[in-house]
Amino acid sequence: MDMDKLVSLCKRRGFLFQSSEIYGGLNGFWDYGPLGTELKRNVKEAWWRDMVTGHDDLAAPPGAPEAFQMVGLDSTIIMHPQIWKCSGHYDLFHDFMVDCRESKKRYRHDQVRGRWVAYQGKRVFVTTQSGGDEGVAETAQRALKLFGLRGKDAERLAWEGELVSLMTVADFAQVLGPDAREPGTLTEPREFNLMFKTYVGALSGEEGAAFLRPETAQGIFVNFKNVVDSSRVSVPFGIAQVGKSFRNEITPRNFTFRSREFEQMEIEFFCHPTQSPDWYRFWRDRRYRWYVELGLAGERLRLRDHDKEELSHYSCGTADIEYAFPFLPPGEFGELEGIAHRGDFDLRSHMEGKLVRQGDSLVVETDAEGKPRHKGSGKDLSYYDDVTRERYIPHVIEPSAGADRATLAFLCEAYQEDKVPDEHGNPRERVFLRLHPRLAPIKAAVFPLVKKDGMPEVAQNIYRDLKQQFNVYYDEKGAVGRRYARQDEVGTPICITVDGPSLTDGTVTFRDRDTLRQWRVKVEDCREELAKVLRGEQLAISS
Ligand code: ATP
């Protein structure tokens, strides 16, 4: 799939706009237009329904050790700054960046790649920000330019190996930066904290400093006790939250995939330590299935268990759900969601203070005088099980998903092109979004075939009736073929047309977006039929 086509569809049909576009845009920020807003809301609502409100508290779902409860939370974006000190974000949430003295651009150290090339005794590491064949082609062009050679002289360049990360290079004097004309303009890598800083109240100094949350998870941990004390939940149970998070990404890119302001859908699931490996497996599989159920297909979606070296210092298991986004080089996948076994790291950090690993255990990090480096709340966040009479700090399984990345993956997967016969029987190119009915921004469009003979009145009545239950759209302008095409392009599953026979037999035409199948339905049955189609039930085809 050609990503440019999807990006242009998103702009043209009002799914996504660059933020602040009339002022030239702001890198890493995106606005959702009318249809994008519906789509993303549907993604978040499907998640909330499937994980929280639709969850059956009374029966263990397949693969779960036992029945459990799920509840919601909506915590603030700005929280007490100590939270980020104890969670580790203050000290550890950074990327390494390199600056270019010539272009004034900044790059993530781990994202720049390049190839070594030699010419007339000079050896240079030529960089690119692209991967795969594109990256190789770019480095070839740049090397020719650097040495003042023409395309026909390409074989005079001696290339050493394939594209490798800038992280493998020790001497930056030999590096030709991604936007530089001469080697040696990149600075050594430096740490860069990804949290956005702000100031609360009238205190302008460091006393008033606070951060925009880089994840929604911490709001859940610090409310663990409130929820336990107020909601009659008992371990095992989960708290879910959907909300904005902010990260000052060094190189935001790939459309909404890496943004500076984005939305997360996170669950913190609290369980007994001895059961936590089983719960980890349950959540990993459950979350993978969720994407499959909503239409992400086999090969492009994968569940990848982290290697031991990749695991965070507190985790005994992490898996990523990844999607082969079309903007990535072939064979590469991008993270949609991470499912992590976090042990008791988070609750303990907020009790005792920032933790670090010492051998096999986690201990409070101390300063030179032996005092905690970042003090915890001092509150008891343990849990008392009044059936077993046991007190313990629950272990946590965290499925952490991105609403924008999921929305983008569903859009990429849905984008389809085919050929259909036009009104004269000639093949016409068609673009359609094969979105799952639950995600489709508009569930059905209602058309009168022509704007006369009473057809608009009948169609408007159907529209108003359906509107009570579904997001439906009415359109009477232009040729009906064009109206179908417009709906296909935004993923509307069903078009309902009031036509000639409608006026005599009281039926209308239902048309299916994917199969183009048409069948007739009685006007009074439209609501029920549409509900059935959207539920994915076998159609009662009557024509
Ligand atoms: P990456 O390695 O891609 O930066 P991450 O491992 O830092 O991601 P997490 O901290 O695990 O991401 O965040 C959980 C989820 O939040 C991610 O799986 C992703 O869906 C979403 N997310 C994280 N950062 C961004 C971002 N900059 N833009 C959009 N979504 C994001």
Coordinates of C-alpha atoms in Angstrom, one line a residue, residues 205-437:
G205 CA 11.0 28.9 39.8
E206 CA 11.8 25.3 40.2
E207 CA 9.4 25.1 43.1
G208 CA 6.4 25.3 40.7
A209 CA 7.9 23.0 38.1
A210 CA 5.7 20.1 37.0
F211 CA 5.5 17.8 34.0
L212 CA 2.8 16.8 31.5
R213 CA 2.3 13.1 32.0
P214 CA 4.3 10.9 29.6
E215 CA 2.0 8.0 30.3
T216 CA -1.4 7.5 31.9
A217 CA -0.2 4.6 34.0
Q218 CA 1.1 6.5 37.0
G219 CA -2.3 8.1 37.6
I220 CA -3.6 4.6 38.2
F221 CA -0.9 3.5 40.6
V222 CA -1.2 6.5 42.8
N223 CA -5.0 6.0 43.0
F224 CA -4.7 2.2 43.7
K225 CA -5.7 2.7 47.3
N226 CA -8.5 5.1 46.6
V227 CA -10.0 2.6 44.2
V228 CA -9.7 -0.4 46.5
D229 CA -11.2 1.6 49.4
S230 CA -14.1 3.0 47.4
S231 CA -15.1 0.4 44.8
R232 CA -15.4 -2.9 46.6
V233 CA -13.0 -4.4 44.2
S234 CA -10.8 -7.3 45.3
V235 CA -7.6 -8.6 43.8
P236 CA -7.4 -9.7 41.0
F237 CA -8.9 -6.7 39.3
G238 CA -7.9 -4.1 36.7
I239 CA -8.1 -0.3 36.4
A240 CA -8.4 1.1 32.9
Q241 CA -7.7 4.7 31.7
V242 CA -7.8 6.5 28.4
G243 CA -6.2 9.8 28.1
K244 CA -3.7 12.2 26.6
S245 CA 0.0 11.7 27.1
F246 CA 2.9 13.9 26.1
R247 CA 6.4 13.1 25.1
N248 CA 8.9 15.6 23.6
E249 CA 10.0 13.1 20.9
I250 CA 13.2 14.2 19.2
T251 CA 12.2 13.1 15.8
P252 CA 8.4 12.8 15.5
R253 CA 7.5 11.2 12.2
N254 CA 5.6 8.6 10.2
F255 CA 2.3 10.5 10.3
T256 CA 0.7 10.0 13.7
F257 CA 2.9 7.0 14.7
R258 CA 5.3 9.1 16.7
S259 CA 3.6 12.2 17.9
R260 CA 4.4 14.6 20.8
E261 CA 0.8 14.6 22.0
F262 CA -1.1 11.4 21.8
E263 CA -3.6 9.2 23.5
Q264 CA -3.1 6.1 25.4
M265 CA -5.4 3.3 26.5
E266 CA -3.9 1.6 29.5
I267 CA -4.8 -1.1 32.0
E268 CA -3.1 -1.8 35.2
F269 CA -4.1 -5.3 36.4
F270 CA -3.4 -6.1 40.0
C271 CA -3.0 -9.7 41.0
H272 CA -1.4 -12.0 43.6
P273 CA 2.4 -12.5 42.9
T274 CA 2.1 -16.2 42.5
Q275 CA -0.5 -15.9 39.9
S276 CA 1.1 -13.1 37.9
P277 CA 2.8 -15.2 35.2
D278 CA -0.6 -16.7 34.3
W279 CA -2.2 -13.3 34.2
Y280 CA 0.6 -12.0 32.1
R281 CA 0.0 -14.7 29.5
F282 CA -3.8 -14.1 29.7
W283 CA -3.4 -10.4 28.9
R284 CA -0.9 -10.8 26.2
D285 CA -3.1 -13.2 24.3
R286 CA -6.3 -11.3 25.1
R287 CA -4.9 -8.0 23.8
Y288 CA -3.5 -9.6 20.6
R289 CA -6.9 -11.1 19.9
W290 CA -8.6 -7.7 20.3
Y291 CA -6.7 -6.4 17.3
V292 CA -7.5 -9.5 15.2
E293 CA -11.2 -9.2 16.1
L294 CA -11.3 -5.7 14.8
G295 CA -9.7 -6.6 11.5
L296 CA -5.9 -6.5 11.7
A297 CA -4.7 -9.4 9.6
G298 CA -2.4 -12.3 10.2
E299 CA 1.0 -11.5 8.5
R300 CA 1.1 -7.8 9.3
L301 CA 0.2 -8.2 12.9
R302 CA 2.5 -10.0 15.3
L303 CA 3.0 -10.7 19.0
R304 CA 6.7 -10.5 19.9
D305 CA 8.1 -11.6 23.2
H306 CA 11.0 -9.4 24.4
D307 CA 14.4 -11.1 24.7
K308 CA 15.8 -11.1 28.3
E309 CA 18.2 -8.3 27.5
E310 CA 15.3 -6.1 26.3
L311 CA 13.4 -6.4 29.5
S312 CA 13.1 -3.4 31.8
H313 CA 15.0 -3.9 35.1
Y314 CA 11.9 -4.8 37.0
S315 CA 10.1 -6.9 34.5
C316 CA 9.9 -10.7 34.2
G317 CA 8.1 -10.6 30.9
T318 CA 7.1 -8.1 28.2
A319 CA 5.6 -8.6 24.8
D320 CA 4.9 -6.1 22.1
I321 CA 2.0 -6.3 19.7
E322 CA 3.4 -4.9 16.5
Y323 CA 2.1 -4.0 13.0
A324 CA 4.0 -3.9 9.7
F325 CA 3.1 -0.3 8.9
P326 CA 3.5 0.5 5.2
F327 CA 5.9 3.4 5.9
L328 CA 8.4 1.1 7.5
P329 CA 11.0 -0.8 5.5
P330 CA 9.9 -4.3 4.4
G331 CA 10.2 -6.7 7.3
E332 CA 10.1 -4.1 10.0
F333 CA 7.3 -3.7 12.5
G334 CA 6.1 -0.8 14.7
E335 CA 4.8 -1.1 18.3
L336 CA 1.0 -0.8 18.8
E337 CA 1.0 -2.0 22.4
G338 CA 3.3 -3.3 25.0
I339 CA 2.1 -5.8 27.6
A340 CA 4.5 -5.9 30.6
H341 CA 4.8 -7.9 33.7
R342 CA 5.9 -5.1 36.2
G343 CA 6.0 -7.1 39.4
D344 CA 5.5 -4.8 42.5
F345 CA 7.8 -2.2 41.1
D346 CA 5.3 0.6 40.8
L347 CA 3.3 0.3 44.0
R348 CA 6.6 -0.2 45.9
S349 CA 8.2 2.9 44.3
H350 CA 5.3 5.0 45.4
M351 CA 5.5 3.6 48.9
E352 CA 9.2 3.6 49.5
G353 CA 10.9 5.8 46.8
K354 CA 12.7 5.3 43.6
L355 CA 13.9 1.7 43.2
V356 CA 17.0 0.3 41.5
R357 CA 18.1 -3.2 40.9
Q358 CA 20.7 -4.6 43.2
G359 CA 21.6 -8.2 42.3
D360 CA 18.3 -10.0 42.2
S361 CA 16.3 -7.6 44.3
L362 CA 15.0 -4.0 44.0
V363 CA 16.2 -1.6 46.6
V364 CA 15.5 2.1 47.3
E365 CA 18.2 4.2 45.5
T366 CA 20.1 6.3 48.0
D367 CA 22.3 9.4 47.8
A368 CA 25.9 9.8 49.1
E369 CA 24.5 10.2 52.6
G370 CA 22.5 7.1 52.5
K371 CA 19.1 8.9 52.2
P372 CA 16.6 7.9 49.6
R373 CA 17.4 9.7 46.3
H374 CA 13.7 10.3 45.6
K375 CA 11.4 9.7 48.6
G376 CA 8.2 7.8 48.2
S377 CA 4.8 8.8 49.6
G378 CA 5.3 6.8 52.7
K379 CA 1.7 5.5 52.4
D380 CA 0.9 1.8 52.7
L381 CA -0.1 0.6 49.3
S382 CA -0.3 -3.0 50.2
Y383 CA -3.5 -5.1 49.9
Y384 CA -5.2 -7.1 52.6
D385 CA -7.0 -10.2 51.4
D386 CA -9.7 -10.7 54.1
V387 CA -10.5 -14.3 52.9
T388 CA -6.9 -15.6 53.1
R389 CA -5.9 -13.1 55.8
E390 CA -2.8 -12.3 53.8
R391 CA -1.3 -8.9 53.3
Y392 CA 0.9 -8.3 50.2
I393 CA 1.8 -5.8 47.5
P394 CA 0.0 -6.9 44.4
H395 CA 1.9 -7.6 41.2
V396 CA 0.9 -5.6 38.1
I397 CA 0.4 -6.6 34.5
E398 CA 0.2 -3.6 32.2
P399 CA -1.3 -3.7 28.7
S400 CA -0.4 -0.3 27.4
A401 CA -1.8 0.7 24.0
G402 CA -1.8 3.9 21.9
A403 CA -5.2 5.1 20.5
D404 CA -3.5 7.0 17.7
R405 CA -1.3 4.1 16.6
A406 CA -4.2 1.7 16.7
T407 CA -6.3 4.1 14.7
L408 CA -3.5 4.5 12.1
A409 CA -3.0 0.7 11.9
F410 CA -6.8 0.2 11.3
L411 CA -6.7 2.8 8.6
C412 CA -3.6 1.3 6.9
E413 CA -5.1 -2.2 7.0
A414 CA -8.5 -0.9 5.7
Y415 CA -7.2 0.9 2.7
Q416 CA -8.1 -1.1 -0.5
E417 CA -8.2 -0.5 -4.2
D418 CA -10.2 -2.4 -6.8
K419 CA -12.0 -2.0 -10.0
V420 CA -15.8 -2.0 -10.3
P421 CA -18.0 -1.5 -13.3
D422 CA -19.4 2.0 -13.7
E423 CA -22.9 2.8 -14.9
H424 CA -21.9 2.0 -18.5
G425 CA -20.3 -1.2 -17.5
N426 CA -16.7 0.1 -17.9
P427 CA -14.2 -0.7 -15.2
R428 CA -13.7 2.2 -12.7
E429 CA -10.9 2.4 -10.1
R430 CA -12.4 2.3 -6.6
V431 CA -10.8 3.2 -3.3
F432 CA -12.5 1.9 -0.2
L433 CA -11.8 1.6 3.5
R434 CA -12.6 -1.9 4.7
L435 CA -13.1 -0.8 8.3
H436 CA -14.7 -3.1 10.8
P437 CA -18.3 -1.9 11.2

